Short mmCIF file of C-alpha atoms and ligand atoms in Angstrom, two decimals:
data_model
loop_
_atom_site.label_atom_id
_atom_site.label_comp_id
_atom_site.label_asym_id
_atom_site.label_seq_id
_atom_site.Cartn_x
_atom_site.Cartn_y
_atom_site.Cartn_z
CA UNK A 1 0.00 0.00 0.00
CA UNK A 2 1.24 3.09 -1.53
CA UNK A 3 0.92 6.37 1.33
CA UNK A 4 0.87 9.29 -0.08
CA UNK A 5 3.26 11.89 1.34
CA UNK A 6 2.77 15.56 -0.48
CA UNK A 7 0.00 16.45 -2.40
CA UNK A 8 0.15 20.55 -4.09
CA UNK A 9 -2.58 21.74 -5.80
CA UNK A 10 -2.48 24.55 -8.01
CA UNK A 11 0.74 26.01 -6.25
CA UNK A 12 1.34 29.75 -7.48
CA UNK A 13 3.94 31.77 -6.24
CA UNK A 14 4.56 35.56 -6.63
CA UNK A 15 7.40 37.76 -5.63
CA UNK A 16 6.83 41.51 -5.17
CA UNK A 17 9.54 43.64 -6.70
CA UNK A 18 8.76 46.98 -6.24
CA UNK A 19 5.76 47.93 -9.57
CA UNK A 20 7.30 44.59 -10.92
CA UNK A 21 5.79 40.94 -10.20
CA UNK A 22 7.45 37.99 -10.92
CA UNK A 23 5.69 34.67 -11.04
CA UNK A 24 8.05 32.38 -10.41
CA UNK A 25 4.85 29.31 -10.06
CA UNK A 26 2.17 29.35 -12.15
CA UNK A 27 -0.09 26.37 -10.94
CA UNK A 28 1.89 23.95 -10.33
CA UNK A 29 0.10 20.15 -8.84
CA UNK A 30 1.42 16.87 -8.33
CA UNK A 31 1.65 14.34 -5.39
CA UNK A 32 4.35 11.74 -4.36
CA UNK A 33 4.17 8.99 -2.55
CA UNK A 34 6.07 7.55 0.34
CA UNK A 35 9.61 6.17 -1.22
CA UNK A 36 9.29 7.55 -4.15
CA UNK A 37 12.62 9.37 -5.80
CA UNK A 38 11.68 12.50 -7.63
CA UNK A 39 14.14 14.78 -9.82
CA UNK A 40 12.87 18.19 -10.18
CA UNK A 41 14.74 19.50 -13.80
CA UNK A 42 14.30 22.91 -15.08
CA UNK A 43 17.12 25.44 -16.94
CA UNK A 44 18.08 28.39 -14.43
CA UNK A 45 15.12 30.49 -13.51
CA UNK A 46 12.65 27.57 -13.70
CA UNK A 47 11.41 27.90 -10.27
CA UNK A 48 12.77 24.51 -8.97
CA UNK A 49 14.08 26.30 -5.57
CA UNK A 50 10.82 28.45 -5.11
CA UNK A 51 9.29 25.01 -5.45
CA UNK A 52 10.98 23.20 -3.34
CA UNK A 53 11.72 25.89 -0.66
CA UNK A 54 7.70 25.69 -0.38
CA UNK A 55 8.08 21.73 -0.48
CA UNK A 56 10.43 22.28 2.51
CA UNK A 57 7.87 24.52 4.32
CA UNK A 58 10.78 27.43 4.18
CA UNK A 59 8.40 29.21 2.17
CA UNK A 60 4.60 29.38 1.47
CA UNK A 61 2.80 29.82 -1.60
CA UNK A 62 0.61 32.64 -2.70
CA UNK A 63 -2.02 30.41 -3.88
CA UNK A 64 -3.00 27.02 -4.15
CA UNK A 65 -2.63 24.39 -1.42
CA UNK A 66 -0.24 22.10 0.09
CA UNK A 67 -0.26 18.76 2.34
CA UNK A 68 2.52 17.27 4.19
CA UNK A 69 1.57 14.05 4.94
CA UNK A 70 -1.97 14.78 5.11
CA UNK A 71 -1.50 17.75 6.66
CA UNK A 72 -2.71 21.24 5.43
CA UNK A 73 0.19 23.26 6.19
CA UNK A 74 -1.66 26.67 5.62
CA UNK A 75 -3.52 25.57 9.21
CA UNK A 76 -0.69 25.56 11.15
CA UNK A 77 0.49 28.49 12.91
CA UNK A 78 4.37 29.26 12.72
CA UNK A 79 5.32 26.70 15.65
CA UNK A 80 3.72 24.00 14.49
CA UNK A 81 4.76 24.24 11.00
CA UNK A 82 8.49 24.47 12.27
CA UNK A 83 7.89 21.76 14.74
CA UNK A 84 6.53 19.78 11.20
CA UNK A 85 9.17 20.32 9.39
CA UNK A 86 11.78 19.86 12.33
CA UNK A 87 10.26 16.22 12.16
CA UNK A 88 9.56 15.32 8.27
CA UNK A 89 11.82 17.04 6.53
CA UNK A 90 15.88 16.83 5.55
CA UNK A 91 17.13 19.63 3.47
CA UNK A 92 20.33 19.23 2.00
CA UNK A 93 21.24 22.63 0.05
CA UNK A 94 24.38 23.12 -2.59
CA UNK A 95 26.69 24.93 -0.75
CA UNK A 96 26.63 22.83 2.57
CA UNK A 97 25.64 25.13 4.97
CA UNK A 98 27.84 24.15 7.33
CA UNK A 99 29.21 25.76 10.43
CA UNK A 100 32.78 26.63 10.09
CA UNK A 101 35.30 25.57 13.23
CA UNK A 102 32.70 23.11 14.41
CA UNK A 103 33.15 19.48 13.87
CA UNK A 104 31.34 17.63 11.85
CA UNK A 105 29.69 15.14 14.87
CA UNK A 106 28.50 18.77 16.03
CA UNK A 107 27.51 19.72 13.01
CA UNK A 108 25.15 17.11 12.58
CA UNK A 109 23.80 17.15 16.49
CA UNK A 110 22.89 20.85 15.47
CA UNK A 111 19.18 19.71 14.47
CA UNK A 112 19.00 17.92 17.28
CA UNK A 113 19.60 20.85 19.92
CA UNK A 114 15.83 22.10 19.54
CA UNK A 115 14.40 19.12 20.66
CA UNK A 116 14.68 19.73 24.60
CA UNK A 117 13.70 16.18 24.99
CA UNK A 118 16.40 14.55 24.06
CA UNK A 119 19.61 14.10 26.53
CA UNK A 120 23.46 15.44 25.34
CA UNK A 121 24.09 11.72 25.24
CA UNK A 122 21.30 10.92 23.11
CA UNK A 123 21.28 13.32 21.09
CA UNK A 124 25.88 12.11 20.43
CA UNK A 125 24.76 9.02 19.70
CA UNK A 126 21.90 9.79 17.18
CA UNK A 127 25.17 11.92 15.48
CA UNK A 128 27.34 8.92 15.25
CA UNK A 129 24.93 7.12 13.28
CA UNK A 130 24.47 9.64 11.15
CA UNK A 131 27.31 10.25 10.58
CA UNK A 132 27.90 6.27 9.98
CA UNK A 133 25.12 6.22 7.62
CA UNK A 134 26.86 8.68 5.17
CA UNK A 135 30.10 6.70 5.68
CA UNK A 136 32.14 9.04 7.66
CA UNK A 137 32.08 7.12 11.10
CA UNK A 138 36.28 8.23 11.39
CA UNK A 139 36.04 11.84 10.22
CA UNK A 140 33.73 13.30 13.73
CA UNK A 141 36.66 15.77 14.81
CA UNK A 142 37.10 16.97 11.58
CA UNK A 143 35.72 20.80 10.66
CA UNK A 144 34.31 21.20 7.37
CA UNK A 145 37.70 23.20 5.97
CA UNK A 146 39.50 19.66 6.80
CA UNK A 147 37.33 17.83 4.79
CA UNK A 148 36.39 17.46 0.64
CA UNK A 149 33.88 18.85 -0.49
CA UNK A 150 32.18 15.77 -1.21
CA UNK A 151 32.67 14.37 2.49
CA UNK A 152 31.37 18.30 3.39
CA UNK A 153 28.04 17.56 1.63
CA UNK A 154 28.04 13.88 3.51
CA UNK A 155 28.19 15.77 7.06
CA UNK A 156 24.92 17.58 5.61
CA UNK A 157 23.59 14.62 4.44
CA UNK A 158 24.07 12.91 7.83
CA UNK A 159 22.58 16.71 9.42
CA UNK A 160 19.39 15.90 7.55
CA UNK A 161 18.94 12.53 8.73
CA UNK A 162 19.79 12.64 11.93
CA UNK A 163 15.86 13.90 12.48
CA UNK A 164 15.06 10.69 11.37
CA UNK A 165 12.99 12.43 8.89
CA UNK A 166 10.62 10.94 6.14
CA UNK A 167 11.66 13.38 3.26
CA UNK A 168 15.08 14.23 1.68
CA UNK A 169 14.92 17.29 -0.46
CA UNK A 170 18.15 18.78 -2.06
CA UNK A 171 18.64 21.37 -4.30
CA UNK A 172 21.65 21.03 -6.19
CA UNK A 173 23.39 18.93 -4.20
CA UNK A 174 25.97 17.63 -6.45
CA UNK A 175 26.15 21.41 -8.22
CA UNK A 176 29.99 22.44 -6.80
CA UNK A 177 31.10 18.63 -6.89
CA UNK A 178 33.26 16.68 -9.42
CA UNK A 179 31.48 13.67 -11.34
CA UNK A 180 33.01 10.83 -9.21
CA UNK A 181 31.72 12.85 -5.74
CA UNK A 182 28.58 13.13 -7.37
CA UNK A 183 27.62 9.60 -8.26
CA UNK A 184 29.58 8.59 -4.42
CA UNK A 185 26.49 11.44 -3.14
CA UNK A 186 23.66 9.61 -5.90
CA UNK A 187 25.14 6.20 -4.42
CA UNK A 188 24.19 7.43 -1.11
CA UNK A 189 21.04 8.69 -2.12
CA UNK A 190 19.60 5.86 -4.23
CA UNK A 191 20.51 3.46 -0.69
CA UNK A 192 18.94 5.53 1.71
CA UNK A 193 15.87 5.65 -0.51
CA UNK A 194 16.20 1.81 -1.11
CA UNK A 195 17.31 0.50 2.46
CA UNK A 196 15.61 3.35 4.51
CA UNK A 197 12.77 3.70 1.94
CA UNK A 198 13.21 7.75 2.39
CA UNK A 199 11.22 9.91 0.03
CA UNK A 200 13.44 12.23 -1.72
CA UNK A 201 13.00 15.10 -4.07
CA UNK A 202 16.15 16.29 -5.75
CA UNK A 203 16.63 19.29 -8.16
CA UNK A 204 19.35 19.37 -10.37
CA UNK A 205 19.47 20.95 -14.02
CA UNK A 206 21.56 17.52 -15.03
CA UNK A 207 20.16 15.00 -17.02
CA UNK A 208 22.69 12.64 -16.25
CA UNK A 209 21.79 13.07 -12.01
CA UNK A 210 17.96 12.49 -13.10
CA UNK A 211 18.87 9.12 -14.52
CA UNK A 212 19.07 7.90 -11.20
CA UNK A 213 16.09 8.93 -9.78
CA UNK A 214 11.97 6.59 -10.65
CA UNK A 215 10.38 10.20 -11.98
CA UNK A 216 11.47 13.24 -13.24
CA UNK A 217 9.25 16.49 -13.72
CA UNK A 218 10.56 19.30 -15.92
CA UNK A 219 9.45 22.57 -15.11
CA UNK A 220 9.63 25.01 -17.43
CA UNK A 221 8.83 29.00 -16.54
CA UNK A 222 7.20 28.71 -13.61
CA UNK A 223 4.94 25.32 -15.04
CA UNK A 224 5.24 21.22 -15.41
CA UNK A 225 6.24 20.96 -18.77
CA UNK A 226 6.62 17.03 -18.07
CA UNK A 227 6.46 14.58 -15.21
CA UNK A 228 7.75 11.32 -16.39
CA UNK A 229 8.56 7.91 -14.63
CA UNK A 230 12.28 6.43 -15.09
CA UNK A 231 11.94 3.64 -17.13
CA UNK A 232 15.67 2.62 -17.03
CA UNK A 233 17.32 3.58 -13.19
CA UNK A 234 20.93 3.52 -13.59
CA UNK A 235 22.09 2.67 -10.47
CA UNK A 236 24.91 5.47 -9.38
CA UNK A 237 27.18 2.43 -7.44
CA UNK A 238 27.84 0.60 -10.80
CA UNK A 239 28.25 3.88 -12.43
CA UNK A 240 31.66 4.31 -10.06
CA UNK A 241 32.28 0.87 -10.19
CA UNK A 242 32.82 1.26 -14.17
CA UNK A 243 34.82 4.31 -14.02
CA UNK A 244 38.56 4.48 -15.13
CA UNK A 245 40.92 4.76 -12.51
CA UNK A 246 42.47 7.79 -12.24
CA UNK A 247 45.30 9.06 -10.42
CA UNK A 248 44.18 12.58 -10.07
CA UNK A 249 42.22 12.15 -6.77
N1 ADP B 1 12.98 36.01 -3.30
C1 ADP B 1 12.74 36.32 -4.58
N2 ADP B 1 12.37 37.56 -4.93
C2 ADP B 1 12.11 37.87 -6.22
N3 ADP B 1 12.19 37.00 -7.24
C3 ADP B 1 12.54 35.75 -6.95
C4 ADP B 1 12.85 35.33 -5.61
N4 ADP B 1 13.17 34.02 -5.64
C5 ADP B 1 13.09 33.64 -6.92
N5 ADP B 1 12.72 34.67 -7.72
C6 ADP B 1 12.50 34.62 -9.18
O1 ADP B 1 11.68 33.51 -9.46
C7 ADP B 1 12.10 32.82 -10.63
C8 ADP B 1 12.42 31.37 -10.28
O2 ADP B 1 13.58 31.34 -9.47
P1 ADP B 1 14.18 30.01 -8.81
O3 ADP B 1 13.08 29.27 -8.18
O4 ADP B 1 15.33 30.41 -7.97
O5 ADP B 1 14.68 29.22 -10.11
P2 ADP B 1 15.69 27.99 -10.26
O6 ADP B 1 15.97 27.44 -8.90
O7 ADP B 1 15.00 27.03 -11.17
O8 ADP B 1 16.92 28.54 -10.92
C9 ADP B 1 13.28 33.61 -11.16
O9 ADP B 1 12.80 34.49 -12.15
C10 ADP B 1 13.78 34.35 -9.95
O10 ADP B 1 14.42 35.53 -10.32
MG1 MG B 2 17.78 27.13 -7.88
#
């Protein structure tokens, strides 16, 4: 049994400027369902990040409607929604977001500090898995200027699931990261979506990155110009396992 986990309606979204309006979404509806992996494609200027800001309850739309899990997020007052997403939601964004001088075990506890419920022991332990889940179980000490930037985007990774959340969404993830580091980050991905069965919704404006997810929608100006299952999921670990060896990393 298929549950379903978003559901937007008619989504419109309209910035301001001044006598100028943009509308960045111009109706926009789809749902996905629990475990599903969804790219969101679109050239520069799209709308993906409007979209999936409002996705990730960081922003609200002007119009239309929105459920979280069955839950009609224009009810809830500003606690409740932050309490909501606190809870369902992992954002993982393209330039890390990390806090410099802090190591990456506190890094990924960060989340974890507004929930008043659970202990400083707790809440280390909850860390270390995390941080075991993204592979980087020996790197806890390290700050993110020690690390790659690959590994850098695994500490946020690991910050985004150490909520135990039910939704990944990224926006560009793999944007400031090599090929290799990407497909390592779409490895990581496609298994916590397989083994964990997290939903995830993923923008890029790579083709090749959408090959690995079961759906793609294209949005085009501010509209779904196509929403289209993945008949043929490459799968990002064989990818790496076929690449030439190189010496250069
Ligand atoms: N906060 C904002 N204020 C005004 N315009 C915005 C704002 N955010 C996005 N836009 C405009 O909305 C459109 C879609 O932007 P965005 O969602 O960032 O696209 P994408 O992520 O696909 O590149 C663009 O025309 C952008 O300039
Ligand atoms: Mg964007």
């Amino acid at each position: 049994m298929s549950k379903r986990i978003l559901e937007i309606r008619e989504l419109k979204r309209e910035f301001v400027m001044g006598v100028e309006t943009v509308r960045a979404l111009k109706g926009i509806s789809f749902t996905v369902e629990a475990g599903e992996f969804v790219t969101i494609m679109g050239s520069s200027g799209s709308g993906k990040t409007t979209l999936l800001n409002i996705l990730g309850c960081l922003d609200k739309p002007s119009i239309g409607d929105y459920l979280l899990d069955g839950v009609d997020i224009k009810k809830l007052s500003r606690d409740e929604l932050a309490q909501l997403r606190n809870h369902k939601i992992g954002f993982v964004f393209q330039a890390y977001n990390l806090l410099p001088r802090t190591t990456a075990l506190e890094n990924v506890e960060l989340p974890l500090l507004y929930n008043k419920e659970i202990s400083s022991e707790e809440r280390k332990k909850r860390a270390i898995n995390a941080l075991e889940a993204v592979k980087l179980a020996d790197r806890h000490d390290h700050t993110p200027s020690q690390l790659s930037g690959g590994q850098q985007q695994r500490v946020a990774i690991a910050r985004a699931l150490v909520n135990e959340p039910v939704m990944i969404l990224a926006d560009e993830a793999t944007g400031n990261l090599d090929s290799r580091t990407s497909y390592e980050i779409m490895a990581l991905m496609q298994e916590l979506n397989r083994t964990q069965g997290k939903t995830i919704v993923f923008v890029t404006h790579e083709p090749d990155i959408a090959s690995f997810s079961s759906r793609t929608i294209l949005l085009r100006d501010g509209i779904i110009q196509k929403d289209t299952p993945n008949e043929n999921i490459r799968s990002a670990r064989e990818v790496l396992d076929n690449l030439p060896v190189t010496d250069d990393y």
